[in-house]
Coordinates of C-alpha atoms in Angstrom, one line a residue:
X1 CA -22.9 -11.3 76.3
X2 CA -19.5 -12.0 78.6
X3 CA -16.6 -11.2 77.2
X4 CA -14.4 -14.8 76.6
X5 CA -11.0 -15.0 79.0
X6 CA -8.7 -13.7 76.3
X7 CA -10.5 -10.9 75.6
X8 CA -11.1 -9.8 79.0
X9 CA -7.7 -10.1 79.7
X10 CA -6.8 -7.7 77.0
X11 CA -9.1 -5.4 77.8
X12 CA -7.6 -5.3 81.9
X13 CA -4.1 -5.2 80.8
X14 CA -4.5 -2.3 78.1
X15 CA -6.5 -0.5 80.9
X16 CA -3.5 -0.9 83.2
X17 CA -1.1 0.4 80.9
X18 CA -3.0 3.2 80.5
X19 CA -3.6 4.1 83.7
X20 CA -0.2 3.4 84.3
X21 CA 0.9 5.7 81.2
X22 CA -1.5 8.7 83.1
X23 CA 0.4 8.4 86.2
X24 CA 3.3 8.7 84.6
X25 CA 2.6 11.9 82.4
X26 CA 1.0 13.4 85.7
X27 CA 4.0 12.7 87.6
X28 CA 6.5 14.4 85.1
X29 CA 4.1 17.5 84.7
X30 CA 4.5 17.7 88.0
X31 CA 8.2 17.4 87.8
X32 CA 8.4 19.8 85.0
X33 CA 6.1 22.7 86.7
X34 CA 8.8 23.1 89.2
X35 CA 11.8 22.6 86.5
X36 CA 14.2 25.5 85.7
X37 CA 15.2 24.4 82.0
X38 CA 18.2 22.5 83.2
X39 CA 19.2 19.5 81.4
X40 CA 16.9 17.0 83.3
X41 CA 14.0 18.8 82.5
X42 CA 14.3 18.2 78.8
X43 CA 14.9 14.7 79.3
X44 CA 11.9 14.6 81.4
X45 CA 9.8 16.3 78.7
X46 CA 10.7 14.0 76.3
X47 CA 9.8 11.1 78.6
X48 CA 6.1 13.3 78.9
X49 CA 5.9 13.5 75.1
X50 CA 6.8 9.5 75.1
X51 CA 4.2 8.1 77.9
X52 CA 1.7 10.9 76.3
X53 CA 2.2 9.3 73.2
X54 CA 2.1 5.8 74.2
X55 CA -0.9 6.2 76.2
X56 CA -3.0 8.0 73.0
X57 CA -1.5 4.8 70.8
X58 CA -2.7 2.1 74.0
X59 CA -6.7 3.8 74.3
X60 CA -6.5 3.5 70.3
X61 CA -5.4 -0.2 70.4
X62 CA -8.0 -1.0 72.8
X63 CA -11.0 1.3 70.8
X64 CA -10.0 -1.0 67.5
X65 CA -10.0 -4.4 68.9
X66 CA -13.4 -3.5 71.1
X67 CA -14.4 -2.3 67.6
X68 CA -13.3 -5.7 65.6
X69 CA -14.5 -8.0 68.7
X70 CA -18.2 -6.3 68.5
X71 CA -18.2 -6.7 64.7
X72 CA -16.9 -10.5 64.7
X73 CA -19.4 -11.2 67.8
X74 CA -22.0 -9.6 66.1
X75 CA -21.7 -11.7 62.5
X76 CA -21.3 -15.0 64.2
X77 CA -24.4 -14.7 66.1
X78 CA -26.4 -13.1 63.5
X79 CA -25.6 -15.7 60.5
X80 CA -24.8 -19.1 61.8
X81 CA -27.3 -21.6 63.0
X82 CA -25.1 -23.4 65.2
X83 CA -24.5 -20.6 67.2
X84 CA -28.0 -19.1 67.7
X85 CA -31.0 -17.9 65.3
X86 CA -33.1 -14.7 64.4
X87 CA -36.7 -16.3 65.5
X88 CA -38.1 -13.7 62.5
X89 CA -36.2 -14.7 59.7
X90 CA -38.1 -17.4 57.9
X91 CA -34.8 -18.5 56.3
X92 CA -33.1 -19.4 58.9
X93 CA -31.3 -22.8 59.0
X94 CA -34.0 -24.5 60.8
X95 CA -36.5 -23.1 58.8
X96 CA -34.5 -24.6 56.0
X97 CA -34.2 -27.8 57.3
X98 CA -38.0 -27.9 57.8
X99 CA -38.5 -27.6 54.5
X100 CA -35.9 -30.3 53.3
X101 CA -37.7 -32.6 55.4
X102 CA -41.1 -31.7 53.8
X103 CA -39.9 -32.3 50.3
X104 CA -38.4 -35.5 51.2
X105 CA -41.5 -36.9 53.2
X106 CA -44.6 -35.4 52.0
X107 CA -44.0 -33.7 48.0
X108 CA -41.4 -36.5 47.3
X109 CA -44.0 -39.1 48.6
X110 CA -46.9 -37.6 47.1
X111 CA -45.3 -37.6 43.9
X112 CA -44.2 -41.0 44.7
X113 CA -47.6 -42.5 45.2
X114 CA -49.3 -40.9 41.9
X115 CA -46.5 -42.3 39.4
X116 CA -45.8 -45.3 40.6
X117 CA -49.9 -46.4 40.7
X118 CA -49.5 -46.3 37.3
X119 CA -46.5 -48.9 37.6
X120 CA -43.5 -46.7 36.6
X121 CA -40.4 -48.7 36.0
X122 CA -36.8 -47.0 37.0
X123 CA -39.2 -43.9 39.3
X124 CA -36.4 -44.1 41.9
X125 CA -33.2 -43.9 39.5
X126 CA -35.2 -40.9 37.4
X127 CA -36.4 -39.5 40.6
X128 CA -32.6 -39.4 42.0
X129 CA -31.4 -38.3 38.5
X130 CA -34.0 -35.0 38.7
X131 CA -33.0 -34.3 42.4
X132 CA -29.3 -34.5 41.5
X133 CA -29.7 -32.1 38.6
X134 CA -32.0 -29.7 40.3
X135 CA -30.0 -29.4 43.4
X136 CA -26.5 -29.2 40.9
X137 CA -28.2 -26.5 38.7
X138 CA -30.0 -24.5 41.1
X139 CA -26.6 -24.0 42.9
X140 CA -24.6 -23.1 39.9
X141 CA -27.3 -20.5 39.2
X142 CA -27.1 -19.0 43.3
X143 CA -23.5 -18.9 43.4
X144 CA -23.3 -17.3 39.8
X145 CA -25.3 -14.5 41.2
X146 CA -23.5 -14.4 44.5
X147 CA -20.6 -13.5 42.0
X148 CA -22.7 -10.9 40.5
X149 CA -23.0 -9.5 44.1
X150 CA -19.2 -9.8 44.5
X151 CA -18.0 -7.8 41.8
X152 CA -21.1 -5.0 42.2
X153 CA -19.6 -4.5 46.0
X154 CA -15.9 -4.6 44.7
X155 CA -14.9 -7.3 46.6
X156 CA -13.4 -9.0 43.8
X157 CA -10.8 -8.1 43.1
X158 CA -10.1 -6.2 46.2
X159 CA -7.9 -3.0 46.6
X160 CA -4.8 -2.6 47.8
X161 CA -5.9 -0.7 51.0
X162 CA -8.8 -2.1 51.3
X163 CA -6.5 -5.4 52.2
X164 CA -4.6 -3.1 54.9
X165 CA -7.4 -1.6 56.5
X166 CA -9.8 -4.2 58.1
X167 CA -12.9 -2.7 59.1
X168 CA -12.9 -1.6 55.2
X169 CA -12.5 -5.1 54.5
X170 CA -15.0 -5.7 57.4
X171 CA -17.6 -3.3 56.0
X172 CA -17.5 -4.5 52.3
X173 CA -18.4 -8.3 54.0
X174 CA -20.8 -7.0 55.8
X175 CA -22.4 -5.2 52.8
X176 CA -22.2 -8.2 50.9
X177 CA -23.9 -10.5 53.6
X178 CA -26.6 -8.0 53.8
X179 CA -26.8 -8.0 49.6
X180 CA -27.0 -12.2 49.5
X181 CA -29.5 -12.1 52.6
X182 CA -31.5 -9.8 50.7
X183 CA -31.6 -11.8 47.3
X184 CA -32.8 -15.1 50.0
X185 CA -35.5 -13.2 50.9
X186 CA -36.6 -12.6 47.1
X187 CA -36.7 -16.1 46.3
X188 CA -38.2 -17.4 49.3
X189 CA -41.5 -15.1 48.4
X190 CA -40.9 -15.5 44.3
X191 CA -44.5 -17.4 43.0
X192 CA -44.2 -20.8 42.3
X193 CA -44.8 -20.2 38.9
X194 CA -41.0 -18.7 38.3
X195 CA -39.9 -22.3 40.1
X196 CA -41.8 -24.1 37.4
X197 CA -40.4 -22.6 34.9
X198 CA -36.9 -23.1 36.3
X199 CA -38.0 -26.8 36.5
X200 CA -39.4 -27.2 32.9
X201 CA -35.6 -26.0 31.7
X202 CA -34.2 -28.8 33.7
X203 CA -37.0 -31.6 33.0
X204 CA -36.5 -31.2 29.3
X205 CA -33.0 -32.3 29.3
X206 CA -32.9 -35.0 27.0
X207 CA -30.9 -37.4 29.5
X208 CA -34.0 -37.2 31.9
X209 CA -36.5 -38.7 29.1
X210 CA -39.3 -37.6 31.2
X211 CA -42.6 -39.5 29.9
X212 CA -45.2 -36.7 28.4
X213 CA -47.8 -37.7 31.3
X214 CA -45.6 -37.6 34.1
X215 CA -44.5 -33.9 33.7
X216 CA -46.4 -32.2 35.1
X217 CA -46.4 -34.3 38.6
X218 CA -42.3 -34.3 38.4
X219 CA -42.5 -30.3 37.5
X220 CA -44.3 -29.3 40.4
X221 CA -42.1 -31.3 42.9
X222 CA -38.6 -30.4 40.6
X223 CA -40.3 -26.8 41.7
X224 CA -40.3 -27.2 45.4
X225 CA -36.8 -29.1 45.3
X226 CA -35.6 -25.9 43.3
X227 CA -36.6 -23.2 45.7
X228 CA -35.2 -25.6 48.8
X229 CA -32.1 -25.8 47.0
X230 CA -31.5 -22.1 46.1
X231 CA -32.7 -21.3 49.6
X232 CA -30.0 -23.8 51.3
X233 CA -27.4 -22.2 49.0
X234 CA -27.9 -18.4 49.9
X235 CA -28.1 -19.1 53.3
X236 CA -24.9 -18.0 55.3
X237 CA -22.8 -20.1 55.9
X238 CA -24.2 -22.4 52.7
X239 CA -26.0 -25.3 53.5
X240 CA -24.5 -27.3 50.9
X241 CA -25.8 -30.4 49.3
X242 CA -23.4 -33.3 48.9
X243 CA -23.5 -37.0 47.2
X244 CA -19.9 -37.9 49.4
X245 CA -20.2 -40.3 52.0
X246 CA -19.5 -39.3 55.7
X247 CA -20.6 -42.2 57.8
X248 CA -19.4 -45.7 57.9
X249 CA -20.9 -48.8 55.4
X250 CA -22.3 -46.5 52.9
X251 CA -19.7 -47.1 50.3
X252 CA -21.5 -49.5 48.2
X253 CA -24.5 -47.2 47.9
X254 CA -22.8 -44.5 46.0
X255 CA -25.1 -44.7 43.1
X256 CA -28.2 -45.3 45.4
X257 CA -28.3 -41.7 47.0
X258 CA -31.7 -40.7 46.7
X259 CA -31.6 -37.2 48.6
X260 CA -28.4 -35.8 49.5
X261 CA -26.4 -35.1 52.7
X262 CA -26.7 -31.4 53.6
X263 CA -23.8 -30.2 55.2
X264 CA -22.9 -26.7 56.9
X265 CA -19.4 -25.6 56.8
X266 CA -18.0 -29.2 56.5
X267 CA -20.5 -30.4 59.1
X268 CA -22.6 -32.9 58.5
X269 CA -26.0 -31.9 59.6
X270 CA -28.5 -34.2 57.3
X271 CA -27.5 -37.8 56.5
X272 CA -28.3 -38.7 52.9
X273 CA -30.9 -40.7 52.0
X274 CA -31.0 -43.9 49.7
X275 CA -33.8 -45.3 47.9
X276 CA -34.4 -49.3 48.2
X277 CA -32.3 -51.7 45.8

C-alpha cells in the first residue's frame, strides 16, 4: 500500500536531515583528525557531539512515526468495512448485513405469515415492540461485557504512563480489539438453543403479553433477531441499531418503525423500516 502525500513527505524530509546531519559529523571528524587542541577544535567537537546527537534523535523520529503509521494503517484496514474486508471472517460487516436482511425478509415474514393466518390483531405493534426490546437488551448485554473486557485489559482506568507512551496505549487497544473479536466469534457459533433462552427472558416481559400459542413462533424469530443484534454490536466499529430519523418525511412515522436503521460510526448504512398504518 502507497504511502499518502503527507506521509511521504515526512519520510523524504527526515531522510534529508539525516543525511544532511552524516555529512556534517563526517566533515567535522574530518576537521578534528587534523586539529591540534586549539580552541576551534572544541567548538567543533561540540558541534560533532550536536549533529551526532540530532541525527540519532531524527532516525528515532522517523522509526516511531513508521512504527505508529503501520499500526494505524494496519487497524483501519483490518476492522472497518468501509475501508476493505477480511473475505474469511464470517462476521464481517457484510456478512452482517446479509443477515439483517434475512431476518427482515424471510424469518420476520415466515413468522409473519403463520400468526397472522390465524387473524392476529396488533402482530405489527407486538412484532415492533419485541424487535425494539431484543435489539435494546441484547446491546445492553454486549456492551456490559465489552466493559468486562475493558477493565480485565486495564484500559479503564488507564495509567498514568500508559497515557504518555502511545504504542502502550496502542498495544492495550489492540489487545482489546483482539479480546471483543474473539467473544464475536463465540456467539456467532453459540447453538441456537442459548438464543432461545435469551429470547424466553425477554418474551415473558409482562408489557409484551405474548399469547400462550404464539411463543413459540415469536421465540424462535426473537432468537435469530438476538444473535443479529449481538453480532452487529461486537462488530468493530459497532453497527449500531437506531429508532432516530435520518432521511426526509419520516417524522410522522416515529412510532411506526418496524426494523430499525443500522448505522456505522454515525453513517447511515440501512434505512429503517416501517410497518403499514
Amino acid at each position: 500500500m502507497s504511502c499518502c502525500f503527507n506521509c511521504s513527505d515526512f519520510q523524504k524530509r527526515t531522510d534529508g536531515n539525516i543525511l544532511h546531519l552524516f555529512e556534517q559529523v563526517a566533515q567535522l571528524k574530518e576537521i578534528l583528525g587534523r586539529g591540534h587542541g586549539c580552541q576551534d577544535c572544541k567548538m567543533n567537537k561540540k558541534k560533532l557531539e550536536d549533529a551526532i546527537r540530532m541525527a540519532d534523535q531524527s532516525k528515532k523520529d522517523l522509526e516511531d512515526f513508521k512504527q505508529r503509521m503501520k499500526v494505524k494503517i494496519s487497524k483501519e484496514i483490518g476492522v472497518r468495512g468501509d475501508l476493505s474486508e477480511n473475505i474469511n471472517d464470517p462476521c464481517r460487516e457484510t456478512e452482517l448485513l446479509k443477515m439483517y436482511e434475512i431476518l427482515k425478509n424471510q424469518t420476520w415474514k415466515q413468522t409473519k405469515e403463520r400468526i397472522l393466518s390465524g387473524n392476529f390483531k396488533h402482530f405489527f405493534e407486538l412484532g415492533a415492540q419485541i424487535i425494539k426490546e431484543t435489539f435494546n437488551t441484547s446491546e445492553e448485554d454486549m456492551l456490559a461485557r465489552i466493559m468486562k473486557i475493558k477493565e480485565a485489559i486495564m484500559i479503564l482506568p488507564t495509567s498514568e504512563e500508559s497515557k504518555e507512551n502511545k504504542l502502550v496505549s496502542q498495544k492495550l487497544s489492540d489487545d482489546m480489539e483482539t479480546a471483543i473479536k474473539n467473544l464475536q466469534k463465540r456467539f456467532s457459533s453459540c447453538s441456537m438453543d442459548l438464543y432461545r433462552e435469551l429470547a424466553t427472558k425477554i418474551l415473558t416481559i409482562p408489557k409484551l403479553q405474548i399469547h400462550r400459542g404464539h411463543f413459540d413462533l415469536f421465540r424462535d424469530f426473537t432468537a435469530e433477531c438476538y444473535k443479529v443484534s449481538c453480532l452487529m454490536t461486537l462488530h468493530i466499529p459497532p453497527l449500531q441499531p437506531s429508532w432516530e430519523f435520518h432521511t426526509s418525511g419520516e417524522s410522522n412515522n416515529q412510532d411506526k418503525i418496524l426494523f430499525p436503521a443500522i448505522l456505522n460510526s454515525k453513517l447511515l448504512i440501512v434505512k429503517a423500516e416501517f410497518y403499514p398504518m
